[in-house]
Short mmCIF file of C-alpha atoms in Angstrom, two decimals:
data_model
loop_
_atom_site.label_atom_id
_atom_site.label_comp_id
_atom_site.label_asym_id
_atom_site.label_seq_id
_atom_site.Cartn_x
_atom_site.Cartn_y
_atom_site.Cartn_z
CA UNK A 1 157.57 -73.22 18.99
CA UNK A 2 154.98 -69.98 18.89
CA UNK A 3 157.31 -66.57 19.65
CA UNK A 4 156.98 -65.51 23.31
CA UNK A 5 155.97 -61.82 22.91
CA UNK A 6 153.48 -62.98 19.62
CA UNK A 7 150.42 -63.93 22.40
CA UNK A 8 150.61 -61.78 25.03
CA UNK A 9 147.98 -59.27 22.96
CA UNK A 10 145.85 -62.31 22.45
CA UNK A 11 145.74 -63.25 26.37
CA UNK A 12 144.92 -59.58 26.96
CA UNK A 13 142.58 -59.36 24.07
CA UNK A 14 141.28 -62.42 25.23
CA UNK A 15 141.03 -61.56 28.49
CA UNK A 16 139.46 -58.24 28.82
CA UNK A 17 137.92 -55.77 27.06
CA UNK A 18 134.70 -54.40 27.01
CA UNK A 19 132.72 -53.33 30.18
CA UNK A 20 128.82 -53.29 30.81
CA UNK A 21 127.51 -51.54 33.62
CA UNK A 22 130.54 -49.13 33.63
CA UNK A 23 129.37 -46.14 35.73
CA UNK A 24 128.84 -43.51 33.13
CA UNK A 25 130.02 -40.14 33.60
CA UNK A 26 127.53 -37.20 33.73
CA UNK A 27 127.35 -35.18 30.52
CA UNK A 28 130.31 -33.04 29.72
CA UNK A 29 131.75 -33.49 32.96
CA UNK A 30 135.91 -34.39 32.81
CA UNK A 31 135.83 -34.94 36.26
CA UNK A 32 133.07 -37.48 35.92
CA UNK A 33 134.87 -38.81 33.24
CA UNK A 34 138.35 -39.76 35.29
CA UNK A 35 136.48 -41.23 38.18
CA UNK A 36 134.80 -43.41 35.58
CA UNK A 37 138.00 -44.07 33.71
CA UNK A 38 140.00 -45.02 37.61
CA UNK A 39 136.09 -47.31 38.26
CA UNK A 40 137.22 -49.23 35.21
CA UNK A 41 141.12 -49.53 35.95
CA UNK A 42 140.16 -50.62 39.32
CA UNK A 43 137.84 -53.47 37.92
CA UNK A 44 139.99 -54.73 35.73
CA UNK A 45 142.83 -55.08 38.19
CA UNK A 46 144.05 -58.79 39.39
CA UNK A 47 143.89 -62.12 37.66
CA UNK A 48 141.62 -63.20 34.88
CA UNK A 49 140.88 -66.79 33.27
CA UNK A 50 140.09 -66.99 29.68
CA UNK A 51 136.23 -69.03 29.56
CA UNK A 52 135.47 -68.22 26.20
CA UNK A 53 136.94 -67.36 22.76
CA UNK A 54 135.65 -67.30 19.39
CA UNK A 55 137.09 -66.41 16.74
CA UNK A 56 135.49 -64.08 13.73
CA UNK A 57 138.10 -65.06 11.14
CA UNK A 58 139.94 -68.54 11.19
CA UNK A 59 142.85 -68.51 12.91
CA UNK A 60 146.35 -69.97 11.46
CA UNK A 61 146.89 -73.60 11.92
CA UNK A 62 149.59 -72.81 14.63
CA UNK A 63 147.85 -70.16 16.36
CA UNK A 64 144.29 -72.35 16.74
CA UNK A 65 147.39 -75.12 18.25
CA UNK A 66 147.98 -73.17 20.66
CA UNK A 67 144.36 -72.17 21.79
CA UNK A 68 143.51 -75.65 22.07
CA UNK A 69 146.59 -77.28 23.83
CA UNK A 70 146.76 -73.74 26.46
CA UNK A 71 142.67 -72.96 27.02
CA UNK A 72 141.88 -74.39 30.16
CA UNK A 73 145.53 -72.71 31.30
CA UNK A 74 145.06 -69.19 29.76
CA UNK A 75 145.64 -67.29 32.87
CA UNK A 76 146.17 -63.36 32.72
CA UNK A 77 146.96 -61.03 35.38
CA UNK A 78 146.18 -56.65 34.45
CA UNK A 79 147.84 -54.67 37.38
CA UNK A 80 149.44 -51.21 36.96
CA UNK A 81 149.12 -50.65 33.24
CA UNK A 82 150.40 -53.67 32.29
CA UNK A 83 149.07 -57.33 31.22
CA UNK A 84 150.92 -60.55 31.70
CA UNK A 85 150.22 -64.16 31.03
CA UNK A 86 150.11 -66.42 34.01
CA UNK A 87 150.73 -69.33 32.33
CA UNK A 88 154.13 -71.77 31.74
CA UNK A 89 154.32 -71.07 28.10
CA UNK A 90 154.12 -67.70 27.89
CA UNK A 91 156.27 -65.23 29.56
CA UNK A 92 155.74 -61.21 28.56
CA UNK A 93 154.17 -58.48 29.74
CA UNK A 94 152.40 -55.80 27.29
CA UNK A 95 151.44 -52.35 28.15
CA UNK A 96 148.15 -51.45 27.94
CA UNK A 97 145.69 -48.04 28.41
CA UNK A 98 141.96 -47.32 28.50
CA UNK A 99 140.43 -45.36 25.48
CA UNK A 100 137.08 -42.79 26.93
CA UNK A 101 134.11 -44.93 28.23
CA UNK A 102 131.48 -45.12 25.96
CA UNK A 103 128.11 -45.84 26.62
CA UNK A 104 128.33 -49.39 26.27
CA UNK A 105 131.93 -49.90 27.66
CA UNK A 106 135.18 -49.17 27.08
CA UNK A 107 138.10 -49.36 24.67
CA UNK A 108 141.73 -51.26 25.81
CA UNK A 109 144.21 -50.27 23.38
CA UNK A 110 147.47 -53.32 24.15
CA UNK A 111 150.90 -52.42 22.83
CA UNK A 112 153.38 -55.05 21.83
CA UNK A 113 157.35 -54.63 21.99
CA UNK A 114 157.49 -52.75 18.93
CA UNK A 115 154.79 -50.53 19.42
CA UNK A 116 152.16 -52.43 17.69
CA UNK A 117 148.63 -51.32 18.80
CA UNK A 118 145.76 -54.03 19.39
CA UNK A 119 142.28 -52.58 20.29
CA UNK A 120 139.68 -54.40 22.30
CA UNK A 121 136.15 -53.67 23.18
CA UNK A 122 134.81 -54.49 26.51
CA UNK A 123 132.27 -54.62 29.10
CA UNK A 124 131.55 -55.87 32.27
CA UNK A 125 128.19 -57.90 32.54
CA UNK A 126 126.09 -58.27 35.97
CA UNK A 127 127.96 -61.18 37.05
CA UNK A 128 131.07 -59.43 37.02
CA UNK A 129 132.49 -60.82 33.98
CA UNK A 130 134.19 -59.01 31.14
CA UNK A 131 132.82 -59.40 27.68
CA UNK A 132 135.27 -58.59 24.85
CA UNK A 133 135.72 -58.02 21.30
CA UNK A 134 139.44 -58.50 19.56
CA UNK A 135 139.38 -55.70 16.94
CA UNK A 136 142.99 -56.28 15.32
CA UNK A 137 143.76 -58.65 12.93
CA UNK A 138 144.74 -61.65 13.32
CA UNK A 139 142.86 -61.94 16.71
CA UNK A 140 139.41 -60.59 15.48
CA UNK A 141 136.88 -62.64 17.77
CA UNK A 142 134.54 -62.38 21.11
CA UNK A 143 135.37 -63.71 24.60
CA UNK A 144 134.71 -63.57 27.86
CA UNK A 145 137.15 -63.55 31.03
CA UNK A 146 136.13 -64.51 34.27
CA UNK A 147 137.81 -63.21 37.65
CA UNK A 148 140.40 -66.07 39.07
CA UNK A 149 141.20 -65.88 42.57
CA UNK A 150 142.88 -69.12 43.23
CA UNK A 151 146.50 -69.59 44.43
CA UNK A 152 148.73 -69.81 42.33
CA UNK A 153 151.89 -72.65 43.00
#
């Protein structure tokens, strides 16, 4: 069996990260700058499905398992600075934080139990979606998450 707490950063990197359409702040203006960072945070609260992953390096044998027996399940919900699986087989949460906006998105740095930092690169597209990149090794790929509002049992 895969560890517990070893997927969560894949579910989140999976999940989220890099935002089109972000409202940009005005230049060189911190104020501009938080209400953009709380936009993003408020976006990206509330329950995600996984539609799309791709990996840019091969994945282990046991890790690409595990993609294909959980993908239609991979289920992630981001409220209050945190990221958790929805799903049977995983059960963690990870902490995560927004890096600055840029001008194509933003930056979701995930921290595992010991500390361990995983960066993503998102954006939200017109549909509402968020586009990501997995920066961190061994997740290094492109996805897409789409909002899930269904009931959950």
């Amino acid at each position: 069996m895969l560890g517990r707490g070893r997927y969560l950063p894949f579910a989140f990197l999976l999940s989220l990260l890099w935002v089109v359409g972000c409202h940009k702040p005005a230049s060189g203006s911190a104020t501009a700058g938080a209400s953009t960072d709380q936009a993003i945070e408020r976006q990206l609260q509330g329950r995600w499905r996984i539609t799309s992953y791709v990996p840019t390096t091969p994945l282990s044998v046991s890790i690409q398992q595990m993609l294909v027996a959980q993908y239609d399940q991979l289920l992630i919900e981001i409220r209050d600075g945190r990221i958790r699986p929805l799903t049977t087989a995983m059960k963690f949460e990870r902490r995560y934080r927004l890096g600055p906006p840029t001008a194509n998105g933003f930056t979701v740095y995930i921290f595992d139990e010991q500390g361990v930092q995983y960066v993503c690169l998102a954006q939200f597209d017109s549909a509402g979606r968020i586009l990501f990149s997995a920066e961190t090794a061994p997740w290094h790929g492109r996805g897409v998450l789409e909002r899930d509002d269904s009931v959950l049992p």
